[in-house]
Each structure stands twice: as C-alpha cells, then as structure tokens.
CSV table of N, CA and C in Angstrom, one decimal:
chain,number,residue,atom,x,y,z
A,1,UNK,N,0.8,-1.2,0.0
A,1,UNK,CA,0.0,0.0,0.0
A,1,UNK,C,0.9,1.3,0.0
A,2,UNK,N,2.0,1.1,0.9
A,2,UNK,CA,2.8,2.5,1.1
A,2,UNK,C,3.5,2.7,-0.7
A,3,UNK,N,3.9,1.5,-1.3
A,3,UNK,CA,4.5,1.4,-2.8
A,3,UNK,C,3.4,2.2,-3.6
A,4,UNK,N,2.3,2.1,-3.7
A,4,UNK,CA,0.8,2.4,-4.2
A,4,UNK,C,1.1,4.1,-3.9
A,5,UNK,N,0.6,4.6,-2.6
A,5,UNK,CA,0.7,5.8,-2.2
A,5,UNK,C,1.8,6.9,-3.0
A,6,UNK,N,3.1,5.9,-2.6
A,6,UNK,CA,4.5,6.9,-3.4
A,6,UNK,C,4.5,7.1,-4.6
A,7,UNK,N,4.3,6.1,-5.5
A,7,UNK,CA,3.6,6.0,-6.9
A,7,UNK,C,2.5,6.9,-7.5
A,8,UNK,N,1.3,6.5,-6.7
A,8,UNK,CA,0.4,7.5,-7.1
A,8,UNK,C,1.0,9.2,-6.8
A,9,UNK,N,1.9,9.6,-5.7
A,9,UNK,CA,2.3,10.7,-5.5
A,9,UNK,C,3.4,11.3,-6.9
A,10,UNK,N,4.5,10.2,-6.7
A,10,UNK,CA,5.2,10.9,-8.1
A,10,UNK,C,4.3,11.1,-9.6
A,11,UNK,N,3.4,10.4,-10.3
A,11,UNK,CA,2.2,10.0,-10.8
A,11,UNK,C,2.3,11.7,-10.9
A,12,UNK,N,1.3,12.1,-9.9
A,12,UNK,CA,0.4,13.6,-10.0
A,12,UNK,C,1.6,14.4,-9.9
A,13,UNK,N,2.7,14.2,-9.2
A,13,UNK,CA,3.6,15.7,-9.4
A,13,UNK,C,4.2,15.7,-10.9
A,14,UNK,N,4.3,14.6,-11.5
A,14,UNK,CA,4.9,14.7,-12.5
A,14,UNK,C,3.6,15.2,-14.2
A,15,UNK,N,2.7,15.1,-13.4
A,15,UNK,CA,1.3,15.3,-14.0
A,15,UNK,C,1.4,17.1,-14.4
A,16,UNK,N,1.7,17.5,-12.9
A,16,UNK,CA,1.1,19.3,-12.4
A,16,UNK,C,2.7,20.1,-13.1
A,17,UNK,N,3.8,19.1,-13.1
A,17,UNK,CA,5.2,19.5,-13.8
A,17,UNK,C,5.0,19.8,-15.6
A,18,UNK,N,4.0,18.8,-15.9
A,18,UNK,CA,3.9,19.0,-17.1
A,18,UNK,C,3.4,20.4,-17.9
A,19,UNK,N,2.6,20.8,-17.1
A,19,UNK,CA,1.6,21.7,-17.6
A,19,UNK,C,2.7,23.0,-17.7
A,20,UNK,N,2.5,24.0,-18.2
A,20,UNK,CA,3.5,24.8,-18.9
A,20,UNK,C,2.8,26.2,-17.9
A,21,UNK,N,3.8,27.1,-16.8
A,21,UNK,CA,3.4,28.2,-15.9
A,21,UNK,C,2.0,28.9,-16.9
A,22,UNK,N,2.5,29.3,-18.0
A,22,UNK,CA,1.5,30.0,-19.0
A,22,UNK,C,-0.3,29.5,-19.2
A,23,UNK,N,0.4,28.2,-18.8
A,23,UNK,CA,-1.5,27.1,-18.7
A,23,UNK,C,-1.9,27.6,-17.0
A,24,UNK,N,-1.1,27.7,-16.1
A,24,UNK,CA,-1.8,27.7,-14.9
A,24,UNK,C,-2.0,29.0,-14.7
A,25,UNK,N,-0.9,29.9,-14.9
A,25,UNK,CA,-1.5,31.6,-14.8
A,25,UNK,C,-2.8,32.0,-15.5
A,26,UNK,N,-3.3,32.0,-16.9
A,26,UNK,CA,-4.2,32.1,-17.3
A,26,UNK,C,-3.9,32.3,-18.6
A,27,UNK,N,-4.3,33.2,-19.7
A,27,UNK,CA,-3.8,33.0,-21.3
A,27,UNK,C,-2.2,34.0,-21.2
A,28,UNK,N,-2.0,33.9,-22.6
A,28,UNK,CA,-0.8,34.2,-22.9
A,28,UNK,C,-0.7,35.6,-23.1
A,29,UNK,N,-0.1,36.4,-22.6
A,29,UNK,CA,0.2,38.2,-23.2
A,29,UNK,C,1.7,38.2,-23.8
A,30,UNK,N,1.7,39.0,-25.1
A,30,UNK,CA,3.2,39.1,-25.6
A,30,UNK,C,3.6,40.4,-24.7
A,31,UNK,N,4.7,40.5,-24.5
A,31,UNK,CA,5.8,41.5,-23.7
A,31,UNK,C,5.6,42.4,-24.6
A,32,UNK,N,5.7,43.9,-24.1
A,32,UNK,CA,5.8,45.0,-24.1
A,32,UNK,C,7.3,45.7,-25.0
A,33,UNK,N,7.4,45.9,-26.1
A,33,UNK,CA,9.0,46.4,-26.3
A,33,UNK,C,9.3,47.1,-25.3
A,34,UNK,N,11.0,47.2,-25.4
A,34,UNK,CA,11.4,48.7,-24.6
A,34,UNK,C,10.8,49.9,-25.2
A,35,UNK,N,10.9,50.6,-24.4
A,35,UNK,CA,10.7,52.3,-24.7
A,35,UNK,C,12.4,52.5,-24.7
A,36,UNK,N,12.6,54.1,-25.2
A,36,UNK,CA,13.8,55.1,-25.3
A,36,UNK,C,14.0,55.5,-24.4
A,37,UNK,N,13.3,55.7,-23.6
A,37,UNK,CA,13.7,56.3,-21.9
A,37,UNK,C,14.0,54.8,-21.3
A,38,UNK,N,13.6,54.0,-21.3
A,38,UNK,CA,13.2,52.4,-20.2
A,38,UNK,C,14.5,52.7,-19.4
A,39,UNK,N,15.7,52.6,-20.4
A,39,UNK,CA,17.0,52.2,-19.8
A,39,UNK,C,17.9,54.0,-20.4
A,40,UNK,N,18.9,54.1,-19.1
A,40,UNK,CA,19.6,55.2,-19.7
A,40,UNK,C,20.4,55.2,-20.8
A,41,UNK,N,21.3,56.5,-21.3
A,41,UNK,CA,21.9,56.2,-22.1
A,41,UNK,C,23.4,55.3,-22.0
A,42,UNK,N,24.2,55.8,-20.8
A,42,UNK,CA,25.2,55.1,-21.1
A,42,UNK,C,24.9,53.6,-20.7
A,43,UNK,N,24.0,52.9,-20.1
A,43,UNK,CA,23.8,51.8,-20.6
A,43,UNK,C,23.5,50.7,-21.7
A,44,UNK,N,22.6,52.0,-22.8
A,44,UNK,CA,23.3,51.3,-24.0
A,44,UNK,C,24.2,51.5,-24.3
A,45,UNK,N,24.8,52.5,-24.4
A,45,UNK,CA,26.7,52.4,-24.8
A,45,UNK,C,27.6,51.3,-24.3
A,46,UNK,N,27.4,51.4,-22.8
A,46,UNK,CA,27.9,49.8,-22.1
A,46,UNK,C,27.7,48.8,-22.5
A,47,UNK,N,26.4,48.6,-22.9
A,47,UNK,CA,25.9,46.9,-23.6
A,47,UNK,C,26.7,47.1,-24.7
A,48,UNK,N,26.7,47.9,-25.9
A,48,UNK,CA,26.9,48.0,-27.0
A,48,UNK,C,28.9,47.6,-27.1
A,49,UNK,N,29.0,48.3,-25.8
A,49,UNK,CA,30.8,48.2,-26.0
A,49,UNK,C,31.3,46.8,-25.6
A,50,UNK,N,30.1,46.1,-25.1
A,50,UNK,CA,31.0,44.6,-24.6
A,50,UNK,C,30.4,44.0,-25.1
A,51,UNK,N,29.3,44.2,-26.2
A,51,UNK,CA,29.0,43.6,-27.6
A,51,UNK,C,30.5,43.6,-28.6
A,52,UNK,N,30.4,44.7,-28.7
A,52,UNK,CA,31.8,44.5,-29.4
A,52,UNK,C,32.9,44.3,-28.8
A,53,UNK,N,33.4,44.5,-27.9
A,53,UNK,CA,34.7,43.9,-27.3
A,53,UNK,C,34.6,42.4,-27.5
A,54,UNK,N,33.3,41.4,-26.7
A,54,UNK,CA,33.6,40.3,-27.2
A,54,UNK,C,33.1,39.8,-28.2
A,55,UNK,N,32.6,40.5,-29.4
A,55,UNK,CA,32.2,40.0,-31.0
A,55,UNK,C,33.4,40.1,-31.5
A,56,UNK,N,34.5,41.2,-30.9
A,56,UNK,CA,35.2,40.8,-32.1
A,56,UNK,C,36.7,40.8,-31.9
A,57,UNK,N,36.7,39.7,-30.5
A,57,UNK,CA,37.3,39.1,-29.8
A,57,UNK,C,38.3,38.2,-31.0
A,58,UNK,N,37.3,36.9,-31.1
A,58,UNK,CA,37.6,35.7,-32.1
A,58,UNK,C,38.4,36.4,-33.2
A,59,UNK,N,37.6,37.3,-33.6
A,59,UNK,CA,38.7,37.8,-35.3
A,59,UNK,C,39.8,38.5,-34.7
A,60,UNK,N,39.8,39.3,-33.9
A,60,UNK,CA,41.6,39.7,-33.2
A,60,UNK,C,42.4,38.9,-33.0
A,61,UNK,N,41.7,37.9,-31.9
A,61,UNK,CA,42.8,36.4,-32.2
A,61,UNK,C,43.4,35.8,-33.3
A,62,UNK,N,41.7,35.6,-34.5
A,62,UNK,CA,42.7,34.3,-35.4
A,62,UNK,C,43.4,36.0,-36.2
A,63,UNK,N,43.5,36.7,-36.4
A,63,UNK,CA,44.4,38.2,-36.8
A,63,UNK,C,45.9,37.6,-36.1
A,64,UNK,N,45.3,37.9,-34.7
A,64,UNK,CA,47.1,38.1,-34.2
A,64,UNK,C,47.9,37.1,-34.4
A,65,UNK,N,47.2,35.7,-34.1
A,65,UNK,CA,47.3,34.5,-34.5
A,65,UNK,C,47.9,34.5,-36.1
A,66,UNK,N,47.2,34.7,-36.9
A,66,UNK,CA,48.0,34.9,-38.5
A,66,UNK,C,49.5,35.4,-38.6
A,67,UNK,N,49.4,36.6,-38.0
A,67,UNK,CA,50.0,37.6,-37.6
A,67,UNK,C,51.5,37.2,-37.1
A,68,UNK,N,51.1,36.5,-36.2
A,68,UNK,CA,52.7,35.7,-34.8
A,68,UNK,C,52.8,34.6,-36.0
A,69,UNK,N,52.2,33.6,-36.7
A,69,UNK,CA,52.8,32.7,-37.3
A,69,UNK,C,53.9,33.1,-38.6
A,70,UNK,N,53.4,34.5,-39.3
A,70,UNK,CA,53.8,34.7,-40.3
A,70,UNK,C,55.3,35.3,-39.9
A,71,UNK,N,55.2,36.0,-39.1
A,71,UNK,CA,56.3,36.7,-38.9
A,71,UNK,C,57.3,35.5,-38.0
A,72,UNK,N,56.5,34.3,-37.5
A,72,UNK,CA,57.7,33.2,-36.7
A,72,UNK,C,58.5,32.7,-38.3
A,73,UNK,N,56.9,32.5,-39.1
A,73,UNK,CA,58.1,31.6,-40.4
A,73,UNK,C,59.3,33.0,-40.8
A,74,UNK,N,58.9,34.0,-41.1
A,74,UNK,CA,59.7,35.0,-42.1
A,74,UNK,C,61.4,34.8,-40.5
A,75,UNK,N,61.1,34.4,-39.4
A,75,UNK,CA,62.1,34.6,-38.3
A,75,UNK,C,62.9,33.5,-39.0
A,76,UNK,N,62.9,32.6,-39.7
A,76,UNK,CA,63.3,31.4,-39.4
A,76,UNK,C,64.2,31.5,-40.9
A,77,UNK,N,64.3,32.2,-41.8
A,77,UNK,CA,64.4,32.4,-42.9
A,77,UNK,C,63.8,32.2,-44.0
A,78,UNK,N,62.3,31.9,-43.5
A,78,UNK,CA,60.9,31.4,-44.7
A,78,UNK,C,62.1,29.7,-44.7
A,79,UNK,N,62.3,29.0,-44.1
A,79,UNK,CA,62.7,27.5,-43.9
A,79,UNK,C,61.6,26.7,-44.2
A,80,UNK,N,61.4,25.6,-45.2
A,80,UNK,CA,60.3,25.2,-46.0
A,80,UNK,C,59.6,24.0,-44.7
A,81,UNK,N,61.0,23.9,-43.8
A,81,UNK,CA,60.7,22.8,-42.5
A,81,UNK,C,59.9,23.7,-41.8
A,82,UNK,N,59.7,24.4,-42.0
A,82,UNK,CA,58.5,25.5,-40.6
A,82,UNK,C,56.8,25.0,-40.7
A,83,UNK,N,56.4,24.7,-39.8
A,83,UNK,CA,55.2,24.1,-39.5
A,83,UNK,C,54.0,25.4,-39.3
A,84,UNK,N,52.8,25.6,-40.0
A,84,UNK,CA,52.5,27.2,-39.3
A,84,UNK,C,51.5,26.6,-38.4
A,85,UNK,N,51.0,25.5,-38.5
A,85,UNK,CA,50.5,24.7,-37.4
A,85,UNK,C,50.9,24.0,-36.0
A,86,UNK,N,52.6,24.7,-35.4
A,86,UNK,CA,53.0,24.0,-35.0
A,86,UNK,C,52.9,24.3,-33.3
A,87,UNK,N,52.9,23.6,-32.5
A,87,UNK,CA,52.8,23.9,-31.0
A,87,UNK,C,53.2,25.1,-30.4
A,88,UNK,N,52.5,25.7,-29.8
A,88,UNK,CA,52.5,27.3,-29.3
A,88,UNK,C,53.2,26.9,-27.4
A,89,UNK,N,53.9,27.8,-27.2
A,89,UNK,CA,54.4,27.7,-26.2
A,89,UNK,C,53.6,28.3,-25.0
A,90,UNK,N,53.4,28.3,-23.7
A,90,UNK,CA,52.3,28.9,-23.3
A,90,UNK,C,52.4,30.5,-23.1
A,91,UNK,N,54.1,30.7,-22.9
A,91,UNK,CA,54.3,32.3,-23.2
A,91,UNK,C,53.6,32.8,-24.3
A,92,UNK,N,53.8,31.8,-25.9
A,92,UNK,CA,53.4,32.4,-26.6
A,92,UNK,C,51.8,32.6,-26.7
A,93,UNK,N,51.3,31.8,-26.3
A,93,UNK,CA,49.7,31.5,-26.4
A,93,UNK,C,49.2,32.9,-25.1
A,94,UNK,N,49.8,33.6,-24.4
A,94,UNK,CA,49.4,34.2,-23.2
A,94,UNK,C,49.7,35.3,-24.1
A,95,UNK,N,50.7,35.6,-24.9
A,95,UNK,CA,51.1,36.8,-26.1
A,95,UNK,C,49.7,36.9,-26.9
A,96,UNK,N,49.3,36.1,-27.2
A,96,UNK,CA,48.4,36.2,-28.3
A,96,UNK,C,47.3,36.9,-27.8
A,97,UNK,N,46.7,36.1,-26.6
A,97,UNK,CA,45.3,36.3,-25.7
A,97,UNK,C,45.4,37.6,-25.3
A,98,UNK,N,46.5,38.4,-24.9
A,98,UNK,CA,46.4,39.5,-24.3
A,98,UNK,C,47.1,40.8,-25.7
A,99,UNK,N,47.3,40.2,-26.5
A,99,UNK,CA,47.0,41.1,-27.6
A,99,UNK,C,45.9,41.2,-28.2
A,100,UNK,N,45.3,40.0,-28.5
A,100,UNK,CA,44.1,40.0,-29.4
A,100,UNK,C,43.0,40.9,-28.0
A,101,UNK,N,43.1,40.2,-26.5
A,101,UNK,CA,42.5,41.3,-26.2
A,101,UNK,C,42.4,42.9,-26.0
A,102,UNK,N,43.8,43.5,-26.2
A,102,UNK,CA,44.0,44.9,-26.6
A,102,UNK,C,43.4,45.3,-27.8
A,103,UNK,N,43.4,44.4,-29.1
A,103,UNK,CA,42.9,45.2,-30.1
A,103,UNK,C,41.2,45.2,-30.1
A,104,UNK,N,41.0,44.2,-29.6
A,104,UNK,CA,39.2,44.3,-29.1
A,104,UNK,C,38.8,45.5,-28.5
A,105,UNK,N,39.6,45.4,-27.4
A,105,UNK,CA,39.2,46.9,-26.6
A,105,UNK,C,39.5,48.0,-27.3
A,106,UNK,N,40.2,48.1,-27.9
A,106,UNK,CA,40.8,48.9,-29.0
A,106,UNK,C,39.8,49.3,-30.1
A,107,UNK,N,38.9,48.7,-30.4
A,107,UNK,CA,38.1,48.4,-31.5
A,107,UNK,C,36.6,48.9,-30.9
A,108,UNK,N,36.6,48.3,-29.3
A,108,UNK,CA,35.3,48.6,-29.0
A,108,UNK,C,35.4,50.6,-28.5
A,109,UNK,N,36.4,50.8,-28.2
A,109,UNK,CA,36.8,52.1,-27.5
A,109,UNK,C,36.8,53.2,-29.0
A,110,UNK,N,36.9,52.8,-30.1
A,110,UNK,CA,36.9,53.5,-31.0
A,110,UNK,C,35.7,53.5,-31.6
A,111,UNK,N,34.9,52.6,-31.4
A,111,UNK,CA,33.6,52.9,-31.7
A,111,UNK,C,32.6,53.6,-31.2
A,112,UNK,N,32.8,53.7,-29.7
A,112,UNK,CA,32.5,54.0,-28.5
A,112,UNK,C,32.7,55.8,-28.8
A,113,UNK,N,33.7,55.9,-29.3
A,113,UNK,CA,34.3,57.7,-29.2
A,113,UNK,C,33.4,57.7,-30.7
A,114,UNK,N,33.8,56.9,-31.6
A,114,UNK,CA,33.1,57.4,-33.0
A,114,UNK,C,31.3,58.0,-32.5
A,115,UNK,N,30.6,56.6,-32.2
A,115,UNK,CA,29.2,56.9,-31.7
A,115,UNK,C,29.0,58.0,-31.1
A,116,UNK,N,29.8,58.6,-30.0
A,116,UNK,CA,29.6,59.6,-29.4
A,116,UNK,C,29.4,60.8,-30.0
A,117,UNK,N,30.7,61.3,-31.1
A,117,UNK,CA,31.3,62.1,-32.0
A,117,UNK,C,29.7,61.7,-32.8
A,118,UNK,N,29.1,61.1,-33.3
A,118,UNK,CA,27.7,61.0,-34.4
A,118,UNK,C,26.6,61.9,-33.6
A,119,UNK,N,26.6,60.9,-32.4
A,119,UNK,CA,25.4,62.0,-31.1
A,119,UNK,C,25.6,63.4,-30.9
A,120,UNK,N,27.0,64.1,-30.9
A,120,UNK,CA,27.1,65.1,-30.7
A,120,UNK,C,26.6,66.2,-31.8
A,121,UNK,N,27.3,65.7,-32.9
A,121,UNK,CA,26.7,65.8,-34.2
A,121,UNK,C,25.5,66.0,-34.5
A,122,UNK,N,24.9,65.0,-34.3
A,122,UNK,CA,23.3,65.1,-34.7
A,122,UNK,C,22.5,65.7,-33.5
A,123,UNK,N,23.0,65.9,-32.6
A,123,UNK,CA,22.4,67.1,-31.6
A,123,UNK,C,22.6,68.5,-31.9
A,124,UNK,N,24.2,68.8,-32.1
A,124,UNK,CA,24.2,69.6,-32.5
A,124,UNK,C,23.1,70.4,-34.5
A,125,UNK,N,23.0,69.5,-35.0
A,125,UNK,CA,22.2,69.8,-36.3
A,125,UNK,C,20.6,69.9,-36.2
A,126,UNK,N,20.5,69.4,-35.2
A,126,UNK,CA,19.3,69.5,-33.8
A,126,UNK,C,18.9,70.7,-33.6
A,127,UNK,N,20.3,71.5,-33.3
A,127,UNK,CA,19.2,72.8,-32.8
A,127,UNK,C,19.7,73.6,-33.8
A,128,UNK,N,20.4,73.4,-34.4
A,128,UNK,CA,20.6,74.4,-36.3
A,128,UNK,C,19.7,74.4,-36.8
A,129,UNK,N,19.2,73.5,-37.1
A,129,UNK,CA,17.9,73.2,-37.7
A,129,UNK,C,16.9,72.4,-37.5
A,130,UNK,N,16.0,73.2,-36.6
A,130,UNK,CA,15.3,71.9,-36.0
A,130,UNK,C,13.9,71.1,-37.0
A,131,UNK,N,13.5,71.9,-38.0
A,131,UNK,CA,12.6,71.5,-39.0
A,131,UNK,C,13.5,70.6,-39.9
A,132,UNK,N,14.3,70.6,-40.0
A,132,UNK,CA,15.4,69.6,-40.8
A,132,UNK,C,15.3,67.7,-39.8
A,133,UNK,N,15.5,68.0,-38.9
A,133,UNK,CA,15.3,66.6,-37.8
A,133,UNK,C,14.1,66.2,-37.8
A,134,UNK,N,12.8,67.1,-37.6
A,134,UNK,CA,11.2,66.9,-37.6
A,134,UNK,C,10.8,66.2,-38.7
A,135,UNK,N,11.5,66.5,-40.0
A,135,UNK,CA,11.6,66.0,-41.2
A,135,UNK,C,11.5,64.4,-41.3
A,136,UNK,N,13.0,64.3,-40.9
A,136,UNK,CA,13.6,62.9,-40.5
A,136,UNK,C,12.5,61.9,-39.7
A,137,UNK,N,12.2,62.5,-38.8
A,137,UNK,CA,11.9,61.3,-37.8
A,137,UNK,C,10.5,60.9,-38.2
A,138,UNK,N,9.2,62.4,-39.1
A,138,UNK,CA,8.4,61.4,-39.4
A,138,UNK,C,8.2,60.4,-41.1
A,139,UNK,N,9.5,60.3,-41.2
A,139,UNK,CA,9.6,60.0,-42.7
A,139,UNK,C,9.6,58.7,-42.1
C-alpha cells in the first residue's frame, strides 16, 4: 500500500510538472518592447561596447594569430621545415590572448568615441535646424 501511495504521489507531481506556468497563470500576453527612456543612455553604450569587445574578440585572435605565425616563419628564414600549425608555447599562447584582447578593446573604445562624436553631431544639427530633424523622424 505504502508502494501504491509513493507511486500515485510521483504519478500527479509529474502530471502538475507537465503543464507549462503559462496554462496555470491564465492566457498568454506578448511583452511589451522597450521604450527610449526604459534604460539610460550610457547603458546602451555599455551593452553596445561589450557587444563589441567580445564579438570581435575571435577575429583579433585568429588576426594576431596569423600575424605571430607569419612573422615566426619569415624569423626562421621562410625555412620550407616551418610548420605554421606548430605547437605554441604557453608564453606564446598568453602573447596572443592579451594582444588580441587589446585590439578588441581597442576596437570597441573606438567605436564607442566614433558613436559619441555622431550624437554630438546630430544634436548639434538639432538645434541648427530643427525642421530639418522633424523631417527625419516622421519619414
């Protein structure tokens, strides 16, 4: 009987597990977009800069990576025995990572000042002409 009881108990929890929160709350509502106020500004700039710091992480690497093998073969006298596939030492592998991460940050900090430099811009053209922008925004 006790076998029966524990049974029938896992049984219904695994019953009430099934059902999806959305069936027991009541119907489904789709989410709300953000608004332009929701979040401040330099938090999209922040999201935006460690979007790009680590988007474009990978390509600085296999870059630096290109980069350290071509110039190891041209060290060696372009020697036809040079492997460009060949075992990286961990000095050199610690070279690479903390280069390729300078040029990311490098990459994201330049975008970061570009973006700024556009905002300033277009504020400033903002109040030069402001029937020029009114234009814009209902097109």
């Amino acid at each position: 009987m006790k076998v029966f009881r524990i049974t029938s108990l896992i049984l219904f929890m695994s019953q009430a597990a099934l059902l999806s929160p959305q069936e027991m709350n009541g119907p489904v509502t789709e989410p709300l977009p953000y608004q332009e106020v929701e979040f401040p500004v330099w938090a999209h700039d922040m999201r935006r800069f460690e979007v790009i710091l680590f988007g474009s992480f990978p390509l600085t690497y296999i870059l630096t990576s290109l980069v350290y093998e071509v110039t190891s073969y041209a060290g060696t006298g372009f020697n036809s025995e040079f492997s460009l596939a060949s075992e990286k030492k961990q000095d050199d592998l610690k070279y690479l990572l903390v280069t390729s991460a300078t040029l990311s940050g490098a990459v994201a900090v330049a975008d970061l000042i570009i973006g700024k430099i556009k905002k300033k811009r277009t504020r400033n053209q903002a109040q030069e002409y402001p029937e020029f922008v009114e234009e814009e925004k209902s097109e």
